[in-house]
Tab-separated table of C-alpha atoms in Angstrom:
chain	number	residue	atom	x	y	z
A	286	MET	CA	-12.880	-75.109	44.276
A	287	GLY	CA	-14.855	-75.917	47.394
A	288	GLU	CA	-14.597	-72.467	49.027
A	289	LYS	CA	-17.762	-70.242	48.780
A	290	ARG	CA	-17.424	-67.417	46.349
A	291	THR	CA	-19.345	-64.104	46.413
A	292	GLY	CA	-20.692	-62.603	43.208
A	293	GLY	CA	-17.631	-60.338	42.619
A	294	ALA	CA	-15.061	-62.802	43.179
A	295	LEU	CA	-16.946	-65.341	41.062
A	296	LEU	CA	-16.771	-62.919	38.233
A	297	VAL	CA	-13.063	-62.556	38.768
A	298	TRP	CA	-12.639	-66.406	38.970
A	299	ALA	CA	-14.641	-66.802	35.745
A	300	ALA	CA	-12.597	-64.272	34.035
A	301	GLU	CA	-9.313	-65.772	34.921
A	302	LEU	CA	-10.579	-69.256	33.901
A	303	LEU	CA	-11.840	-67.912	30.623
A	304	ASP	CA	-8.880	-65.899	29.852
A	305	LEU	CA	-11.080	-62.620	29.795
A	306	PRO	CA	-10.025	-59.178	30.933
A	307	ALA	CA	-11.034	-58.805	34.560
A	308	ASP	CA	-11.541	-55.188	34.355
A	309	VAL	CA	-14.130	-55.634	31.695
A	310	VAL	CA	-15.874	-58.623	33.048
A	311	ALA	CA	-15.741	-57.999	36.801
A	312	GLY	CA	-15.320	-54.218	36.780
A	313	LEU	CA	-11.986	-54.316	38.464
A	314	PRO	CA	-9.951	-51.089	38.497
A	315	ARG	CA	-7.151	-50.894	36.060
A	316	ILE	CA	-4.066	-48.990	37.413
A	317	THR	CA	-1.327	-47.636	35.328
A	318	LEU	CA	1.620	-46.451	37.403
A	319	THR	CA	4.253	-44.187	35.562
A	320	GLY	CA	7.418	-44.517	37.702
A	321	SER	CA	6.662	-43.374	41.109
A	322	ARG	CA	5.253	-39.971	39.984
A	323	ALA	CA	1.928	-40.588	38.371
A	324	LEU	CA	-0.997	-42.988	38.808
A	325	LEU	CA	-3.875	-43.285	36.344
A	326	MET	CA	-6.798	-45.335	37.603
A	327	GLU	CA	-9.701	-46.412	35.510
A	328	ASN	CA	-13.006	-47.969	36.569
A	329	HIS	CA	-12.724	-46.138	40.090
A	330	ARG	CA	-15.839	-45.535	42.227
A	331	GLY	CA	-14.874	-42.261	43.728
A	332	ILE	CA	-12.355	-40.866	46.383
A	333	LEU	CA	-12.699	-41.910	50.042
A	334	SER	CA	-10.215	-39.598	51.648
A	335	TYR	CA	-7.803	-37.086	50.316
A	336	SER	CA	-4.683	-35.180	51.619
A	337	ASP	CA	-1.377	-34.509	50.046
A	338	ARG	CA	0.278	-37.372	52.011
A	339	GLU	CA	-2.570	-39.989	51.619
A	340	ILE	CA	-5.203	-40.648	49.085
A	341	GLU	CA	-7.877	-43.541	49.210
A	342	VAL	CA	-9.820	-44.469	46.137
A	343	ASN	CA	-12.566	-46.803	45.986
A	344	GLY	CA	-11.945	-49.415	43.388
A	345	GLY	CA	-15.033	-51.381	43.871
A	346	PRO	CA	-13.957	-54.817	44.887
A	347	VAL	CA	-10.727	-53.359	46.236
A	348	THR	CA	-9.803	-50.147	47.898
A	349	VAL	CA	-6.523	-48.516	46.742
A	350	ARG	CA	-4.582	-46.498	49.297
A	351	LEU	CA	-1.672	-44.283	48.264
A	352	GLU	CA	0.881	-42.790	50.390
A	353	GLY	CA	3.359	-40.309	49.333
A	354	ASP	CA	4.366	-36.630	49.429
A	355	GLY	CA	2.878	-33.746	47.642
A	356	LEU	CA	0.042	-35.801	46.100
A	357	VAL	CA	-2.362	-33.908	43.866
A	358	LEU	CA	-5.464	-35.009	41.978
A	359	ARG	CA	-4.808	-33.772	38.572
A	360	ALA	CA	-7.892	-34.625	36.639
A	361	MET	CA	-10.838	-36.800	37.407
A	362	ASN	CA	-14.137	-37.749	35.747
A	363	ALA	CA	-16.788	-40.506	36.269
A	364	GLY	CA	-14.470	-43.443	35.108
A	365	GLU	CA	-10.877	-42.187	35.480
A	366	LEU	CA	-8.564	-40.232	37.807
A	367	LEU	CA	-5.008	-39.085	37.675
A	368	ILE	CA	-2.922	-38.530	40.846
A	369	THR	CA	0.526	-37.030	40.488
A	370	GLY	CA	3.226	-36.555	43.261
A	371	GLU	CA	5.900	-38.612	44.769
A	372	ILE	CA	4.349	-41.974	45.526
A	373	PHE	CA	5.965	-44.143	48.190
A	374	LYS	CA	3.568	-46.798	48.872
A	375	LEU	CA	0.471	-48.495	47.150
A	376	GLU	CA	-1.780	-50.676	49.188
A	377	PHE	CA	-4.783	-52.712	48.307
A	378	ARG	CA	-7.541	-53.674	50.796
A	379	HIS	CA	-10.255	-56.086	50.162
B	52	MET	CA	-3.489	-23.682	25.033
B	53	GLN	CA	-5.713	-25.165	27.651
B	54	ARG	CA	-5.284	-21.966	29.565
B	55	ILE	CA	-6.472	-19.809	26.539
B	56	ILE	CA	-9.347	-22.192	26.212
B	57	HIS	CA	-10.353	-21.635	29.863
B	58	MET	CA	-9.907	-17.820	29.593
B	59	LEU	CA	-12.228	-17.769	26.529
B	60	ARG	CA	-14.958	-19.933	28.079
B	61	GLY	CA	-14.572	-18.404	31.529
B	62	LYS	CA	-13.767	-20.092	34.827
B	63	VAL	CA	-15.033	-19.770	38.409
B	64	ARG	CA	-12.932	-20.405	41.590
B	65	LEU	CA	-14.990	-22.189	44.124
B	66	GLU	CA	-14.234	-22.948	47.804
B	67	ILE	CA	-15.876	-26.026	49.172
B	68	GLU	CA	-16.216	-26.766	52.818
B	69	GLY	CA	-17.673	-29.647	54.539
B	70	ALA	CA	-17.074	-32.746	56.527
B	71	PHE	CA	-16.239	-34.877	53.354
B	72	PRO	CA	-15.124	-32.571	50.407
B	73	GLU	CA	-13.987	-35.626	48.492
B	74	ARG	CA	-17.451	-36.672	48.040
B	75	PHE	CA	-18.139	-33.351	46.314
B	76	LEU	CA	-15.148	-34.329	43.991
B	77	ASN	CA	-16.792	-37.613	43.370
B	78	LEU	CA	-20.077	-36.092	42.522
B	79	LEU	CA	-18.377	-33.650	40.111
B	80	ALA	CA	-16.785	-36.648	38.331
B	81	GLN	CA	-20.064	-38.585	38.170
B	82	HIS	CA	-21.860	-35.612	36.696
B	83	GLY	CA	-18.992	-35.039	34.247
B	84	VAL	CA	-18.017	-31.739	35.451
B	85	ALA	CA	-14.411	-31.061	34.659
B	86	PHE	CA	-12.311	-29.308	37.363
B	87	TRP	CA	-8.819	-28.333	37.742
B	88	GLY	CA	-6.429	-26.311	39.875
B	89	LEU	CA	-7.384	-28.368	43.020
B	90	GLU	CA	-5.991	-27.123	46.168
B	91	TRP	CA	-6.526	-28.687	49.575
B	92	ARG	CA	-6.569	-25.877	52.198
B	93	SER	CA	-7.356	-28.246	54.947
B	94	PRO	CA	-9.000	-31.892	55.278
B	95	LEU	CA	-12.346	-30.126	55.417
B	96	CYS	CA	-11.811	-27.435	52.735
B	97	LEU	CA	-10.647	-27.340	49.272
B	98	ARG	CA	-10.508	-24.797	46.300
B	99	LEU	CA	-10.885	-25.615	42.523
B	100	TYR	CA	-11.860	-24.095	39.278
B	101	VAL	CA	-14.799	-25.142	37.193
B	102	ALA	CA	-15.842	-23.927	33.775
B	103	ARG	CA	-18.378	-21.021	33.790
B	104	ALA	CA	-20.804	-23.148	32.096
B	105	ASP	CA	-20.653	-25.846	34.784
B	106	ALA	CA	-20.653	-23.378	37.680
B	107	LYS	CA	-24.420	-23.229	38.174
B	108	GLY	CA	-24.916	-26.837	39.016
B	109	THR	CA	-22.062	-27.068	41.482
B	110	ALA	CA	-24.084	-25.450	44.344
B	111	ALA	CA	-26.519	-28.175	44.165
B	112	LEU	CA	-23.963	-30.861	44.056
B	113	ALA	CA	-22.249	-29.369	47.081
B	114	GLU	CA	-25.484	-29.512	48.899
B	115	ARG	CA	-25.843	-33.114	48.114
B	116	ALA	CA	-22.313	-33.848	49.370
B	117	MET	CA	-23.360	-31.797	52.585
B	118	CYS	CA	-20.726	-29.204	51.842
B	119	THR	CA	-20.999	-25.368	51.446
B	120	SER	CA	-19.877	-23.811	48.240
B	121	ARG	CA	-18.512	-20.322	47.818
B	122	VAL	CA	-17.639	-18.493	44.715
B	123	LEU	CA	-14.277	-16.808	45.224
B	124	GLY	CA	-13.714	-15.315	41.914
B	125	ARG	CA	-14.749	-15.157	38.294
B	126	GLN	CA	-12.305	-14.873	35.415
B	127	GLY	CA	-12.248	-15.015	31.580
B	128	LEU	CA	-13.778	-13.304	28.479
B	129	PRO	CA	-17.484	-13.809	29.137
B	130	PHE	CA	-17.122	-12.145	32.593
B	131	LEU	CA	-15.188	-9.193	30.981
B	132	LEU	CA	-17.835	-8.781	28.333
B	133	ALA	CA	-20.785	-8.952	30.794
B	134	ARG	CA	-19.255	-5.966	32.570
B	135	PHE	CA	-19.943	-3.822	29.453
B	136	ARG	CA	-23.412	-5.139	29.026
B	137	ARG	CA	-25.077	-1.940	30.708
B	138	ARG	CA	-22.516	0.580	29.284
B	139	TYR	CA	-24.797	1.557	26.433
B	140	ALA	CA	-22.762	4.705	25.421
B	141	LEU	CA	-19.710	2.533	25.044
B	142	ILE	CA	-21.439	0.050	22.902
B	143	PHE	CA	-22.928	2.924	20.842
B	144	GLY	CA	-19.430	4.486	20.404
B	145	LEU	CA	-18.065	1.217	19.462
B	146	LEU	CA	-20.614	0.560	16.789
B	147	LEU	CA	-20.322	4.195	15.636
B	148	SER	CA	-16.614	3.990	15.119
B	149	LEU	CA	-16.975	0.556	13.378
B	150	ALA	CA	-19.616	2.242	11.145
B	151	ALA	CA	-17.193	5.097	10.620
B	152	VAL	CA	-14.399	2.882	9.636
B	153	LEU	CA	-16.556	0.985	7.266
B	154	VAL	CA	-18.320	4.026	5.603
B	155	LEU	CA	-15.444	6.769	5.655
B	156	SER	CA	-12.941	4.204	4.294
B	157	ARG	CA	-15.140	3.958	1.202
B	158	PHE	CA	-14.754	7.603	0.338
B	159	VAL	CA	-11.780	8.438	-2.144
B	160	LEU	CA	-9.081	10.410	-0.438
B	161	GLU	CA	-6.274	10.183	-3.043
B	162	VAL	CA	-6.297	9.748	-6.874
B	163	THR	CA	-3.024	8.225	-8.164
B	164	ILE	CA	-2.114	8.281	-11.768
B	165	GLU	CA	0.584	6.101	-13.191
B	166	GLY	CA	1.652	5.100	-16.608
B	167	ASN	CA	1.470	8.498	-18.453
B	168	GLU	CA	4.675	9.808	-19.952
B	169	THR	CA	3.733	12.601	-22.336
B	170	VAL	CA	0.253	13.443	-21.217
B	171	PRO	CA	0.535	15.544	-17.976
B	172	SER	CA	-1.030	14.110	-14.941
B	173	ALA	CA	-2.794	17.525	-14.209
B	174	GLN	CA	-4.698	17.103	-17.384
B	175	ILE	CA	-5.832	13.658	-16.671
B	176	ARG	CA	-6.600	14.811	-13.107
B	177	ALA	CA	-8.774	17.734	-14.391
B	178	VAL	CA	-10.730	15.468	-16.844
B	179	LEU	CA	-11.267	12.824	-14.042
B	180	SER	CA	-12.450	15.501	-11.676
B	181	GLU	CA	-14.994	16.537	-14.169
B	182	LEU	CA	-16.093	12.846	-14.525
B	183	GLY	CA	-16.410	12.606	-10.768
B	184	VAL	CA	-13.127	10.735	-9.801
B	185	ARG	CA	-11.752	13.331	-7.272
B	186	PRO	CA	-11.102	13.317	-3.405
B	187	PHE	CA	-14.151	13.192	-1.087
B	188	VAL	CA	-16.165	11.282	-3.668
B	189	TRP	CA	-18.073	8.224	-2.560
B	190	GLY	CA	-16.083	5.324	-3.965
B	191	PRO	CA	-18.763	2.953	-4.973
B	192	SER	CA	-20.530	5.687	-6.918
B	193	ILE	CA	-17.655	5.790	-9.480
B	194	ASP	CA	-18.715	3.916	-12.580
B	195	SER	CA	-15.371	2.640	-13.839
B	196	GLY	CA	-16.604	1.663	-17.259
B	197	GLN	CA	-18.340	4.969	-17.943
B	198	VAL	CA	-15.318	7.038	-16.803
B	199	GLU	CA	-12.914	4.856	-18.874
B	200	GLN	CA	-14.945	5.573	-22.092
B	201	GLU	CA	-15.452	9.195	-21.432
B	202	LEU	CA	-11.797	9.744	-20.567
B	203	LEU	CA	-10.620	7.964	-23.698
B	204	LEU	CA	-12.893	10.222	-25.786
B	205	ARG	CA	-11.720	13.423	-24.131
B	206	ILE	CA	-7.873	12.521	-24.232
B	207	PRO	CA	-7.214	11.067	-27.447
B	208	GLU	CA	-3.583	10.592	-26.667
B	209	LEU	CA	-4.515	7.656	-24.266
B	210	GLY	CA	-4.911	4.251	-25.732
B	211	TRP	CA	-5.757	2.529	-22.465
B	212	PHE	CA	-7.338	3.487	-19.086
B	213	ALA	CA	-8.544	1.737	-15.913
B	214	VAL	CA	-9.796	2.919	-12.710
B	215	ASN	CA	-9.449	0.789	-9.414
B	216	VAL	CA	-10.946	1.982	-6.446
B	217	ASN	CA	-9.148	0.568	-3.554
B	218	GLY	CA	-10.455	1.524	-0.242
B	219	CYS	CA	-9.837	5.350	-0.115
B	220	ARG	CA	-7.413	5.303	-2.910
B	221	ALA	CA	-8.543	5.537	-6.562
B	222	GLU	CA	-5.651	4.152	-8.553
B	223	VAL	CA	-5.679	5.273	-12.259
B	224	SER	CA	-3.682	3.345	-14.753
B	225	VAL	CA	-3.155	4.766	-18.315
B	226	ARG	CA	-1.265	3.740	-21.274
B	227	GLU	CA	-0.584	6.139	-24.004
B	228	ARG	CA	-1.276	5.577	-27.585
B	229	GLU	CA	1.842	4.834	-29.878
B	230	LYS	CA	2.479	7.756	-32.195
B	231	LYS	CA	2.271	6.974	-35.892
B	232	PRO	CA	5.537	7.403	-37.518
B	233	ASP	CA	5.683	10.068	-40.196
B	234	LEU	CA	5.645	8.284	-43.444
B	235	ILE	CA	7.022	9.787	-46.549
B	236	ASP	CA	4.465	10.046	-49.274
B	237	GLU	CA	6.419	8.754	-51.986
B	238	LYS	CA	3.593	8.637	-54.611
B	239	THR	CA	3.086	12.450	-54.611
B	240	PRO	CA	5.523	14.045	-57.074
B	241	ALA	CA	7.720	16.614	-55.299
B	242	ASN	CA	10.841	18.780	-55.758
B	243	VAL	CA	13.615	19.200	-53.285
B	244	VAL	CA	14.175	23.040	-52.892
B	245	ALA	CA	16.569	25.069	-50.962
B	246	GLU	CA	15.325	26.386	-47.581
B	247	LYS	CA	18.418	28.440	-47.031
B	248	GLY	CA	20.964	30.089	-49.121
B	249	GLY	CA	24.598	28.770	-49.240
B	250	ILE	CA	27.374	26.964	-51.187
B	251	VAL	CA	26.582	23.388	-51.849
B	252	THR	CA	29.319	20.983	-50.406
B	253	ARG	CA	27.770	17.644	-50.594
B	254	LEU	CA	24.819	16.144	-52.677
B	255	GLU	CA	23.169	12.915	-52.112
B	256	VAL	CA	20.402	12.209	-54.647
B	257	LEU	CA	18.148	9.277	-53.947
B	258	GLU	CA	15.337	10.060	-56.407
B	259	GLY	CA	14.950	12.720	-59.010
B	260	ALA	CA	17.196	14.642	-61.219
B	261	ALA	CA	19.788	16.828	-59.570
B	262	GLN	CA	19.798	20.508	-60.770
B	263	ILE	CA	22.953	21.638	-59.112
B	264	GLU	CA	26.482	20.601	-58.483
B	265	ARG	CA	28.962	20.750	-55.705
B	266	GLY	CA	30.219	24.175	-55.361
B	267	ASP	CA	27.066	25.898	-56.683
B	268	THR	CA	25.654	28.899	-54.874
B	269	VAL	CA	22.096	28.517	-54.041
B	270	ALA	CA	19.460	31.071	-52.705
B	271	PRO	CA	16.301	30.124	-50.713
B	272	GLY	CA	13.754	28.614	-52.960
B	273	ASP	CA	16.064	27.375	-55.570
B	274	LEU	CA	15.310	24.054	-57.208
B	275	LEU	CA	17.851	21.488	-55.927
B	276	ILE	CA	16.581	18.134	-57.137
B	277	SER	CA	13.659	18.012	-59.621
B	278	GLY	CA	10.755	15.620	-59.375
B	279	VAL	CA	10.500	15.745	-63.086
B	280	ASP	CA	12.825	13.040	-64.454
B	281	ASP	CA	13.661	12.670	-67.961
B	282	LEU	CA	13.053	9.494	-69.799
B	283	GLU	CA	15.958	8.954	-72.084
B	284	ALA	CA	15.645	6.908	-75.123
B	285	PRO	CA	17.896	3.789	-75.759
B	286	PRO	CA	21.452	4.854	-76.633
B	287	ALA	CA	21.021	3.862	-80.166
B	288	GLN	CA	18.306	6.245	-80.682
B	289	GLY	CA	19.378	9.116	-78.394
B	290	GLY	CA	17.285	11.948	-77.108
B	291	ILE	CA	14.540	12.070	-74.665
B	292	VAL	CA	11.255	10.385	-75.029
B	293	GLY	CA	9.357	11.708	-72.300
B	294	VAL	CA	9.269	12.596	-68.500
B	295	ARG	CA	8.166	10.869	-65.360
B	296	TYR	CA	7.124	12.490	-62.229
B	297	VAL	CA	8.791	11.368	-59.108
B	298	HIS	CA	8.947	12.227	-55.421
B	299	ALA	CA	12.367	13.635	-55.365
B	300	MET	CA	14.595	12.717	-52.356
B	301	GLY	CA	17.865	13.440	-51.306
B	302	ARG	CA	20.130	15.457	-49.053
B	303	VAL	CA	21.887	18.537	-50.015
B	304	TYR	CA	24.532	19.892	-47.716
B	305	ALA	CA	25.680	23.488	-48.057
B	306	ARG	CA	27.913	25.929	-46.353
B	307	THR	CA	25.827	28.550	-44.727
B	308	TRP	CA	26.394	31.889	-42.919
B	309	TYR	CA	24.400	33.598	-40.217
B	310	THR	CA	24.651	37.010	-38.614
B	311	LEU	CA	22.677	37.198	-35.252
B	312	SER	CA	22.762	40.220	-33.146
B	313	ALA	CA	21.272	41.094	-29.733
B	314	ALA	CA	21.368	44.146	-27.538
B	315	THR	CA	20.610	45.111	-23.909
B	316	PRO	CA	20.751	48.395	-22.078
B	317	LEU	CA	23.381	48.541	-19.522
B	318	ASP	CA	21.167	50.653	-17.304
B	319	ALA	CA	18.466	48.531	-15.686
B	320	PHE	CA	16.324	48.317	-12.485
B	321	GLY	CA	16.932	45.949	-9.667
B	322	LYS	CA	14.958	44.855	-6.632
B	323	SER	CA	15.673	46.246	-3.259
B	324	TYR	CA	13.725	44.598	-0.499
B	325	THR	CA	12.240	46.924	2.133
B	326	GLY	CA	12.215	44.357	4.898
B	327	ALA	CA	8.323	44.367	5.063
B	328	GLU	CA	7.152	40.840	4.840
B	329	ARG	CA	3.812	39.153	5.464
B	330	THR	CA	3.004	35.448	5.744
B	331	ARG	CA	-0.433	34.031	5.148
B	332	ARG	CA	-1.537	30.525	5.845
B	333	SER	CA	-4.383	28.668	4.618
B	334	LEU	CA	-5.623	25.086	4.720
B	335	ILE	CA	-6.624	23.255	1.516
B	336	LEU	CA	-9.123	20.465	1.941
B	337	GLY	CA	-9.684	18.932	-1.453
B	338	ASN	CA	-10.795	21.903	-3.498
B	339	LYS	CA	-11.690	24.095	-0.577
B	340	GLN	CA	-9.356	26.741	0.816
B	341	ILE	CA	-9.800	27.883	4.411
B	342	ASN	CA	-7.828	31.098	5.053
B	343	PHE	CA	-6.398	31.738	8.506
B	344	TYR	CA	-6.143	35.568	7.946
B	345	LEU	CA	-8.537	38.519	7.619
B	346	GLY	CA	-8.698	40.717	4.456
B	347	ALA	CA	-7.181	39.723	1.270
B	348	GLY	CA	-6.050	43.253	0.279
B	349	ILE	CA	-2.356	43.831	-0.192
B	350	SER	CA	-0.924	47.344	0.765
B	351	TYR	CA	2.390	46.623	-0.949
B	352	GLY	CA	3.105	48.424	-4.292
B	353	LYS	CA	5.590	45.702	-5.608
B	354	TYR	CA	6.061	42.361	-4.016
B	355	ASP	CA	7.367	38.926	-4.415
B	356	LYS	CA	4.916	36.147	-3.792
B	357	ILE	CA	6.216	32.761	-2.789
B	358	GLU	CA	3.802	29.849	-2.161
B	359	LYS	CA	4.795	26.775	-0.214
B	360	THR	CA	2.522	23.805	-0.029
B	361	LYS	CA	2.884	21.109	2.544
B	362	THR	CA	0.888	17.999	1.872
B	363	LEU	CA	-0.123	15.725	4.622
B	364	VAL	CA	1.413	12.361	3.983
B	365	LEU	CA	0.668	9.215	6.129
B	366	PRO	CA	3.736	7.086	7.254
B	367	GLY	CA	2.853	4.418	4.628
B	368	GLY	CA	3.356	7.117	1.746
B	369	MET	CA	-0.438	7.723	1.235
B	370	THR	CA	-1.028	11.303	0.406
B	371	LEU	CA	-4.187	13.010	2.029
B	372	PRO	CA	-6.203	15.637	0.289
B	373	VAL	CA	-5.012	17.939	2.993
B	374	SER	CA	-2.451	20.546	2.492
B	375	LEU	CA	-1.199	23.876	4.252
B	376	LEU	CA	-0.395	26.696	1.979
B	377	GLU	CA	2.006	29.267	3.114
B	378	THR	CA	2.173	32.320	1.221
B	379	THR	CA	4.999	34.830	1.849
B	380	LEU	CA	4.788	38.314	0.419
B	381	THR	CA	7.946	40.368	0.452
B	382	GLU	CA	7.693	43.971	-0.515
B	383	TYR	CA	10.428	45.604	-2.745
B	384	GLU	CA	11.315	48.790	-4.445
B	385	THR	CA	12.759	49.105	-7.845
B	386	VAL	CA	16.160	50.967	-7.909
B	387	PRO	CA	18.285	51.871	-10.901
B	388	ALA	CA	21.184	49.407	-11.198
B	389	GLN	CA	24.224	49.274	-13.408
B	390	VAL	CA	24.608	45.804	-15.255
B	391	ALA	CA	27.947	44.539	-15.281
B	392	ARG	CA	29.236	44.689	-18.782
B	393	ALA	CA	31.007	41.226	-18.682
B	394	SER	CA	27.958	39.414	-17.461
B	395	ALA	CA	25.641	41.199	-19.979
B	396	GLU	CA	27.931	40.271	-22.771
B	397	ALA	CA	28.330	36.537	-21.651
B	398	TYR	CA	24.562	36.379	-21.306
B	399	LEU	CA	23.888	37.734	-24.886
B	400	ARG	CA	26.661	35.590	-26.381
B	401	ARG	CA	25.112	32.458	-24.814
B	402	ALA	CA	21.594	33.298	-25.918
B	403	LEU	CA	22.910	33.914	-29.496
B	404	GLU	CA	24.746	30.630	-29.554
B	405	GLU	CA	21.675	28.938	-28.449
B	406	GLU	CA	19.708	30.760	-31.185
B	407	LEU	CA	22.290	29.589	-33.883
B	408	ARG	CA	22.210	26.011	-32.707
B	409	ALA	CA	18.272	26.035	-33.013
B	410	ARG	CA	18.611	27.454	-36.465
B	411	VAL	CA	21.003	24.939	-37.769
B	412	GLY	CA	18.866	21.899	-37.985
B	413	GLU	CA	20.777	18.780	-39.461
B	414	GLY	CA	24.303	20.125	-39.569
B	415	GLU	CA	27.060	21.577	-37.515
B	416	ILE	CA	28.632	24.916	-36.744
B	417	LEU	CA	31.871	25.305	-38.289
B	418	ARG	CA	33.204	28.647	-36.955
B	419	MET	CA	31.776	31.385	-34.650
B	420	SER	CA	33.072	34.849	-34.327
B	421	VAL	CA	31.626	37.558	-31.925
B	422	THR	CA	31.825	41.371	-32.131
B	423	VAL	CA	30.735	43.536	-29.255
B	424	SER	CA	29.871	47.243	-29.361
B	425	GLU	CA	28.481	49.740	-27.008
B	426	GLN	CA	26.694	52.892	-27.964
B	427	ASP	CA	24.474	55.185	-25.821
B	428	GLY	CA	24.380	52.791	-22.933
B	429	VAL	CA	23.364	49.906	-25.079
B	430	LEU	CA	25.477	46.809	-25.490
B	431	THR	CA	25.206	45.060	-28.888
B	432	VAL	CA	26.707	41.548	-29.449
B	433	THR	CA	26.719	40.259	-33.008
B	434	LEU	CA	27.591	36.692	-33.812
B	435	LEU	CA	28.778	35.584	-37.212
B	436	GLY	CA	28.466	31.815	-37.601
B	437	GLU	CA	29.650	29.575	-40.466
B	438	CYS	CA	27.724	26.170	-40.629
B	439	GLU	CA	27.294	23.232	-42.895
B	440	GLU	CA	23.856	22.012	-42.937
B	441	GLN	CA	21.229	20.124	-44.852
B	442	ILE	CA	19.283	22.719	-46.744
B	443	GLY	CA	16.841	20.733	-48.993
B	444	ALA	CA	13.151	20.281	-48.172
B	445	ALA	CA	10.427	18.567	-50.369
B	446	ARG	CA	7.883	20.630	-51.986
B	447	ALA	CA	4.983	18.991	-53.687
B	448	LEU	CA	4.660	19.841	-57.350
B	449	VAL	CA	1.620	19.909	-59.551
B	450	PRO	CA	2.508	17.804	-62.617
B	451	GLU	CA	0.247	19.785	-65.070
B	452	GLU	CA	1.872	23.099	-64.197
B	453	GLU	CA	5.323	21.764	-64.287
B	454	ALA	CA	4.627	20.165	-67.606
B	455	SER	CA	3.206	23.341	-69.209
């Protein structure tokens, strides 16, 4: 408990402590993966880079990086996006 | 389904080029602009579809993302319709044809009559025509109620009548009045008298006093069953106390004989066609006739005239008031011809037999014999027929006269 927490991390910590959903309290992205063929991401903040082999999405406190083959951005709006294709790897960077 | 909606709303294919095209996508997402059909041409270039309504704002968004936006194509119904915006003649023609369909379909082209059995359709059609229900009449102008009343007055045989104007077809339904059965007036005193002469074979008296017996010979006009019935006194007193007048009824069958003869000359005239023939065609539009020939004069002395009418019928079975009349005139000359005796005889015999059957009302022909004679080129056939038939007929009597 002695380490210093930033505002975002504090919210996450508070959400975990109080058993509240972190995506609502701390604005964390919610990711739904259907097998390895589709990825639905809510609470995103935009795309950072895009190609059919690699897509980087800004998830606020975390950046999500997908690697795969034939990746396609199927649909996107201010809060959600859907990526389809063969997903090999999912990586989170803080 | 989605594709149909896109086509109806219209869609625009855009090409976005810049250092970070994904920023453009982010901006689209933030502004709630839906896009689809995303295709990455290269890390610096992408193509996508946006709806026609959203296409206007995309240029500004592309600028904010430091990209250039180019319209590659426009598809969908709104763009298709926009192409016709300046083609006034086409729009005018479209409106005109629409108006023609709406207006012309209200004109009556066909009058159908159904439900009549004894009243001829032609008679109903003629009266309808006088009342304004005929081809080429403006449908809404037909006053069904008025026509129904008028028609029922003019054709008393009809009991019910309705006109339904359905598009360009006027459907006329009629129902005929039931005929009143012939009632026997049993109150008027009447006799039964003989209509024909003969020998009485059978007597069925239902009312009245029989004046004849089986085997009697009667002449036309003879009293068979009297309408004046004697009132007998009780058996103890005896005698007759008066009369009562009744409507005599009964059937009197008698054996009757007929002699019918017919003659025909054996020398007659026949037709010999000269080979000259002329065909005339004319078009009939409603009540109007348009002739496709010049001069109505016919130079032939004697000719056969055969008319054929071909009426235009639509594939659905609807008859149009347009028909082609083809009149063929074939010239002939009369030449003397000998009538075959056998055929003349057979013809006369048949005619006489039919005549006999018509004369024998309620009864049957028992025997027939035929004699044939020829004199001065005239063939005479005589038919002798023996029949048994009902000969009685009611005749009203005036009681005072009868009593006096």
